[in-house]
Amino acid sequence: MPDAYILGIESSCDETGAAVVRSGQGVLSNIVASQIATHQPYGGVVPELASREHLRAIVPVVRQALADAGQTYQSVDAIAVTQGPGLAGALLVGISYAKALAFALEKPLIAVNHLEGHIHAVLLEQQRQSENGGLYFPVLDFPVLALVVSGGHTHLYLAQVQENLWTYRNIGHTRDDAAGEAFDKVGKLLGLGYPGGPIIDRLAPLGDPEAVKFQIAQIKHRDRRDHKLGDRTLGDHAQHRAEEDGPQFDFSYSGIKTAVLRYVETEKLKPAIEARRQALAGIETPTLEDIRGLSDRQLLNLVASFQRSMVDDLVVKTLTAARAYDVRTLFVSGGVAANRELRATFEREAGLEGLPVFFPSRALSTDNAAMIAAAAFPKFLRREFVAMDFCADAGMALR
Ligand code: KG4
Ligand code: ZN
């Protein structure tokens, strides 16, 4: 089977991405225009500004991705675009442009769920093409449990594939803040700049992770497998579904953010935080050295303790779910999967249980379009194309 070249387009949040991927596993180009500088003064993504920045960036970013891949608009075989979840206005920019290209070039159009993209970022770098053109993952054993942990999501999915049809079952999600959101809010709260995740990642090794004790909410679930036949509290249908569904493993990260705030108040850290915020605002692009120079031991200990609590909670809950569902392989992806301590802890703890764990490279952990083009490839093989009237789905679920 000849190679298929897919142009991927991603615009769900604050990165405008375009990439060309060959047959789901060869990244020929991957361009990401980040809007961090635009949103930095606000300490978070401003949806209206994000849409405008996508509009500005989309044409040059796609042009650059094609040029870097040695491809042209005419030479690619299909166009893939993120349908959701994400910011509606931001998604519409990528979708409108992808539709215009597909229409003008008479190419098939493929709609991709952003979360499926994050999962396929793992496959993209691990799988190989077989002689008959299909893809195989040298050591992939099912069922796979995928933790997608980003600024918008902390979700656990059981993933299966049959004849290039990937299906997903959600067995856990955050009840409030996503893990990346907690990193970013704590970063903002401590006057460290935006986004907090990568900064905390770099500062944490400089502090003592045992210095401050944080408790993360443990969500109690009725283990739905415990329901016996004839349980009157559930209707027949609900009971059948519950037995089929198995237990749920949810997360909650808004409490730890409040706990950090309380610590800041009790320890009277506000003046130092405000001084740091102002000093950093005066530097055009603060480096890690700048931030480090403005951080004292107590701050470094606080950051290290926060990160340790987050990492431990993510790893413990994911491995508990892995055991409950007897999974054979673990994937960890999404922006927070770039975190060094999270990777090291997953590798160590999953290793102790003999469970293989895979991550995308750090560059492909955060939002990019190569993952969208990669997730589109099995759909391309199945000829799963969308009609020209398909629309953005800001709250799109992954199934
Ligand atoms: O996947 P992503 O680029 O966008 C979403 O889909 O949300 O994830 C962005 C999130 C942000 O919250 C950012 O702070 C976090 O991922 N992040 C990190 C690291 N790099 C990015 N969090 C912790 N450690 C990192 N190294
Ligand atoms: Zn993402």
Tab-separated table of C-alpha atoms in Angstrom, residues 154-394:
chain	number	residue	atom	x	y	z
A	154	THR	CA	-7.404	14.566	33.628
A	155	HIS	CA	-9.089	11.556	32.083
A	156	LEU	CA	-8.558	7.811	32.187
A	157	TYR	CA	-9.561	5.765	29.142
A	158	LEU	CA	-9.512	2.077	28.393
A	159	ALA	CA	-8.534	1.825	24.739
A	160	GLN	CA	-9.097	-1.006	22.285
A	161	VAL	CA	-8.549	-1.344	18.547
A	162	GLN	CA	-10.096	-3.664	16.005
A	163	GLU	CA	-9.453	-3.365	12.291
A	164	ASN	CA	-8.210	0.192	12.662
A	165	LEU	CA	-11.269	1.174	14.669
A	166	TRP	CA	-10.148	2.644	17.985
A	167	THR	CA	-12.706	2.721	20.788
A	168	TYR	CA	-12.378	4.288	24.218
A	169	ARG	CA	-14.176	3.939	27.514
A	170	ASN	CA	-13.853	6.624	30.145
A	171	ILE	CA	-13.250	5.117	33.591
A	172	GLY	CA	-12.255	8.292	35.429
A	173	HIS	CA	-12.023	12.040	35.133
A	174	THR	CA	-11.492	15.132	37.235
A	175	ARG	CA	-14.504	16.338	39.194
A	176	ASP	CA	-13.231	19.945	39.164
A	177	ASP	CA	-9.830	21.296	38.035
A	178	ALA	CA	-7.602	19.423	35.615
A	179	ALA	CA	-4.071	18.665	36.844
A	180	GLY	CA	-2.482	21.180	34.431
A	181	GLU	CA	-4.985	23.792	35.562
A	182	ALA	CA	-3.873	23.216	39.167
A	183	PHE	CA	-0.216	23.650	38.134
A	184	ASP	CA	-1.100	26.876	36.295
A	185	LYS	CA	-3.269	28.295	39.100
A	186	VAL	CA	-0.610	27.553	41.718
A	187	GLY	CA	2.047	29.105	39.451
A	188	LYS	CA	-0.075	32.232	39.151
A	189	LEU	CA	-0.845	32.291	42.855
A	190	LEU	CA	2.883	32.161	43.667
A	191	GLY	CA	3.762	34.893	41.170
A	192	LEU	CA	5.841	32.519	39.033
A	193	GLY	CA	4.404	33.448	35.637
A	194	TYR	CA	2.379	31.570	33.044
A	195	PRO	CA	1.987	28.717	32.318
A	196	GLY	CA	2.911	27.417	35.760
A	197	GLY	CA	3.401	23.740	34.782
A	198	PRO	CA	6.778	23.947	33.033
A	199	ILE	CA	8.108	26.484	35.590
A	200	ILE	CA	7.104	24.360	38.598
A	201	ASP	CA	8.631	21.326	36.843
A	202	ARG	CA	12.021	23.127	36.731
A	203	LEU	CA	11.864	24.645	40.241
A	204	ALA	CA	10.605	21.572	42.127
A	205	PRO	CA	13.928	19.647	42.123
A	206	LEU	CA	15.474	22.586	44.007
A	207	GLY	CA	13.152	22.241	47.009
A	208	ASP	CA	12.282	19.639	49.653
A	209	PRO	CA	9.155	17.714	48.577
A	210	GLU	CA	8.517	16.576	52.157
A	211	ALA	CA	8.467	20.108	53.603
A	212	VAL	CA	4.727	20.761	53.347
A	213	LYS	CA	2.058	18.071	53.633
A	214	PHE	CA	-0.875	18.383	51.231
A	215	GLN	CA	-3.912	16.137	51.215
A	216	ILE	CA	-5.622	15.499	47.898
A	217	ALA	CA	-9.309	14.622	47.944
A	218	GLN	CA	-10.006	10.917	47.596
A	219	ILE	CA	-13.282	10.442	45.801
A	220	LYS	CA	-15.370	7.653	47.214
A	221	HIS	CA	-17.168	5.521	44.667
A	222	ARG	CA	-19.633	2.850	45.275
A	223	ASP	CA	-17.915	0.010	43.549
A	224	ARG	CA	-20.622	-0.634	41.062
A	225	ARG	CA	-19.503	-4.205	40.609
A	226	ASP	CA	-20.634	-4.856	44.194
A	227	HIS	CA	-24.292	-4.542	43.264
A	228	LYS	CA	-25.970	-7.872	43.475
A	229	LEU	CA	-28.663	-8.981	41.123
A	230	GLY	CA	-32.012	-7.744	42.362
A	231	ASP	CA	-30.535	-4.684	44.077
A	232	ARG	CA	-33.598	-2.493	44.500
A	233	THR	CA	-31.643	0.758	44.599
A	234	LEU	CA	-30.886	0.421	40.915
A	235	GLY	CA	-33.380	-0.195	38.144
A	236	ASP	CA	-32.708	-3.290	35.985
A	237	HIS	CA	-31.244	-1.269	33.171
A	238	ALA	CA	-29.086	0.900	35.457
A	239	GLN	CA	-27.879	-2.148	37.287
A	240	HIS	CA	-26.961	-3.921	34.092
A	241	ARG	CA	-25.001	-0.877	32.948
A	242	ALA	CA	-23.270	-0.541	36.318
A	243	GLU	CA	-22.067	-4.139	36.194
A	244	GLU	CA	-20.869	-3.649	32.677
A	245	ASP	CA	-19.159	-0.364	33.523
A	246	GLY	CA	-17.022	-1.419	36.479
A	247	PRO	CA	-15.488	0.989	38.977
A	248	GLN	CA	-14.733	4.633	38.332
A	249	PHE	CA	-11.504	6.420	39.331
A	250	ASP	CA	-12.046	10.151	39.599
A	251	PHE	CA	-9.627	12.967	40.438
A	252	SER	CA	-10.076	16.320	42.188
A	253	TYR	CA	-7.508	19.105	42.204
A	254	SER	CA	-9.288	22.266	43.285
A	255	GLY	CA	-8.664	21.488	46.978
A	256	ILE	CA	-4.878	21.442	46.708
A	257	LYS	CA	-4.922	24.862	45.054
A	258	THR	CA	-6.919	26.204	48.037
A	259	ALA	CA	-4.497	24.480	50.426
A	260	VAL	CA	-1.569	26.261	48.742
A	261	LEU	CA	-3.443	29.552	49.075
A	262	ARG	CA	-4.043	28.877	52.799
A	263	TYR	CA	-0.359	28.121	53.294
A	264	VAL	CA	0.540	31.395	51.576
A	265	GLU	CA	-1.825	33.273	53.897
A	266	THR	CA	-0.761	31.596	57.136
A	267	GLU	CA	2.916	31.932	56.329
A	268	LYS	CA	2.389	35.556	55.222
A	269	LEU	CA	4.073	35.005	51.849
A	270	LYS	CA	1.991	37.567	49.957
A	271	PRO	CA	4.472	40.500	50.023
A	272	ALA	CA	7.297	38.300	48.675
A	273	ILE	CA	4.974	36.918	45.962
A	274	GLU	CA	3.895	40.388	44.903
A	275	ALA	CA	7.527	41.557	44.766
A	276	ARG	CA	8.400	38.565	42.555
A	277	ARG	CA	5.401	39.177	40.299
A	278	GLN	CA	6.441	42.773	39.754
A	279	ALA	CA	10.104	41.940	39.220
A	280	LEU	CA	9.177	39.297	36.602
A	281	ALA	CA	6.744	41.677	34.894
A	282	GLY	CA	9.703	43.989	34.312
A	283	ILE	CA	11.663	41.300	32.425
A	284	GLU	CA	10.575	40.728	28.827
A	285	THR	CA	11.129	36.967	28.697
A	286	PRO	CA	12.085	35.754	32.168
A	287	THR	CA	14.465	32.778	32.191
A	288	LEU	CA	14.503	30.005	34.755
A	289	GLU	CA	17.560	31.673	36.274
A	290	ASP	CA	15.569	34.915	36.713
A	291	ILE	CA	12.733	33.063	38.449
A	292	ARG	CA	15.155	31.051	40.564
A	293	GLY	CA	16.953	34.214	41.626
A	294	LEU	CA	13.633	35.559	42.897
A	295	SER	CA	12.679	32.380	44.805
A	296	ASP	CA	13.666	31.658	48.409
A	297	ARG	CA	13.935	28.282	50.106
A	298	GLN	CA	10.426	28.333	51.543
A	299	LEU	CA	8.971	28.946	48.074
A	300	LEU	CA	11.073	26.169	46.525
A	301	ASN	CA	9.966	23.766	49.279
A	302	LEU	CA	6.336	24.718	48.704
A	303	VAL	CA	6.627	24.156	44.956
A	304	ALA	CA	8.399	20.814	45.435
A	305	SER	CA	5.771	19.641	47.950
A	306	PHE	CA	2.901	20.682	45.679
A	307	GLN	CA	4.375	18.838	42.709
A	308	ARG	CA	5.112	15.715	44.757
A	309	SER	CA	1.481	15.588	45.967
A	310	MET	CA	0.134	16.018	42.438
A	311	VAL	CA	2.448	13.390	40.979
A	312	ASP	CA	1.779	10.865	43.738
A	313	ASP	CA	-1.978	11.265	43.373
A	314	LEU	CA	-1.918	10.889	39.575
A	315	VAL	CA	0.324	7.829	39.749
A	316	VAL	CA	-1.472	6.092	42.639
A	317	LYS	CA	-4.957	6.562	41.147
A	318	THR	CA	-3.856	5.506	37.666
A	319	LEU	CA	-2.114	2.377	38.939
A	320	THR	CA	-5.122	1.492	41.112
A	321	ALA	CA	-7.319	1.736	38.015
A	322	ALA	CA	-4.786	-0.307	36.024
A	323	ARG	CA	-4.987	-3.080	38.618
A	324	ALA	CA	-8.793	-2.995	38.830
A	325	TYR	CA	-9.117	-3.383	35.063
A	326	ASP	CA	-6.144	-5.717	34.721
A	327	VAL	CA	-4.634	-3.635	31.937
A	328	ARG	CA	-1.498	-4.711	30.105
A	329	THR	CA	-0.101	-1.365	28.972
A	330	LEU	CA	-0.154	2.190	30.243
A	331	PHE	CA	-0.050	5.382	28.168
A	332	VAL	CA	0.489	8.796	29.761
A	333	SER	CA	0.017	11.824	27.509
A	334	GLY	CA	-1.072	15.474	27.420
A	335	GLY	CA	0.837	18.597	28.512
A	336	VAL	CA	1.438	17.474	32.105
A	337	ALA	CA	3.012	14.250	30.771
A	338	ALA	CA	6.000	16.461	29.948
A	339	ASN	CA	6.630	16.738	33.705
A	340	ARG	CA	9.930	15.105	34.639
A	341	GLU	CA	8.944	13.921	38.110
A	342	LEU	CA	5.670	12.477	36.783
A	343	ARG	CA	7.520	10.492	34.132
A	344	ALA	CA	10.161	9.219	36.526
A	345	THR	CA	7.566	8.219	39.141
A	346	PHE	CA	5.361	6.424	36.610
A	347	GLU	CA	8.359	4.584	35.230
A	348	ARG	CA	9.495	3.509	38.686
A	349	GLU	CA	6.093	2.539	40.091
A	350	ALA	CA	4.685	0.888	36.955
A	351	GLY	CA	8.031	-0.887	36.583
A	352	LEU	CA	7.600	-2.392	40.060
A	353	GLU	CA	4.319	-3.902	38.891
A	354	GLY	CA	5.770	-5.097	35.587
A	355	LEU	CA	3.427	-2.791	33.680
A	356	PRO	CA	4.948	-1.220	30.542
A	357	VAL	CA	4.387	2.563	30.453
A	358	PHE	CA	4.763	4.757	27.367
A	359	PHE	CA	4.856	8.545	26.945
A	360	PRO	CA	5.168	10.690	23.854
A	361	SER	CA	8.468	12.568	23.607
A	362	ARG	CA	8.209	15.763	25.682
A	363	ALA	CA	7.706	17.894	22.561
A	364	LEU	CA	4.745	15.771	21.450
A	365	SER	CA	3.182	15.716	24.949
A	366	THR	CA	1.876	19.271	24.706
A	367	ASP	CA	-0.576	20.397	22.017
A	368	ASN	CA	0.573	19.856	18.445
A	369	ALA	CA	-0.857	18.848	15.087
A	370	ALA	CA	1.321	15.779	14.468
A	371	MET	CA	-0.819	13.930	17.026
A	372	ILE	CA	-3.960	14.980	15.121
A	373	ALA	CA	-2.561	13.727	11.803
A	374	ALA	CA	-1.495	10.494	13.536
A	375	ALA	CA	-4.945	9.857	15.053
A	376	ALA	CA	-6.457	10.534	11.620
A	377	PHE	CA	-4.510	7.752	9.902
A	378	PRO	CA	-6.637	4.777	11.104
A	379	LYS	CA	-9.720	6.797	10.086
A	380	PHE	CA	-8.119	7.411	6.677
A	381	LEU	CA	-7.633	3.650	6.270
A	382	ARG	CA	-11.315	3.150	7.185
A	383	ARG	CA	-12.363	5.999	4.868
A	384	GLU	CA	-14.048	7.703	7.807
A	385	PHE	CA	-14.394	11.146	6.252
A	386	VAL	CA	-16.644	13.981	7.389
A	387	ALA	CA	-19.137	15.956	5.317
A	388	MET	CA	-18.676	19.659	4.694
A	389	ASP	CA	-21.364	20.568	7.217
A	390	PHE	CA	-19.563	19.106	10.242
A	391	CYS	CA	-19.160	21.506	13.142
A	392	ALA	CA	-16.917	22.203	16.139
A	393	ASP	CA	-17.853	20.320	19.307
A	394	ALA	CA	-16.458	22.251	22.290
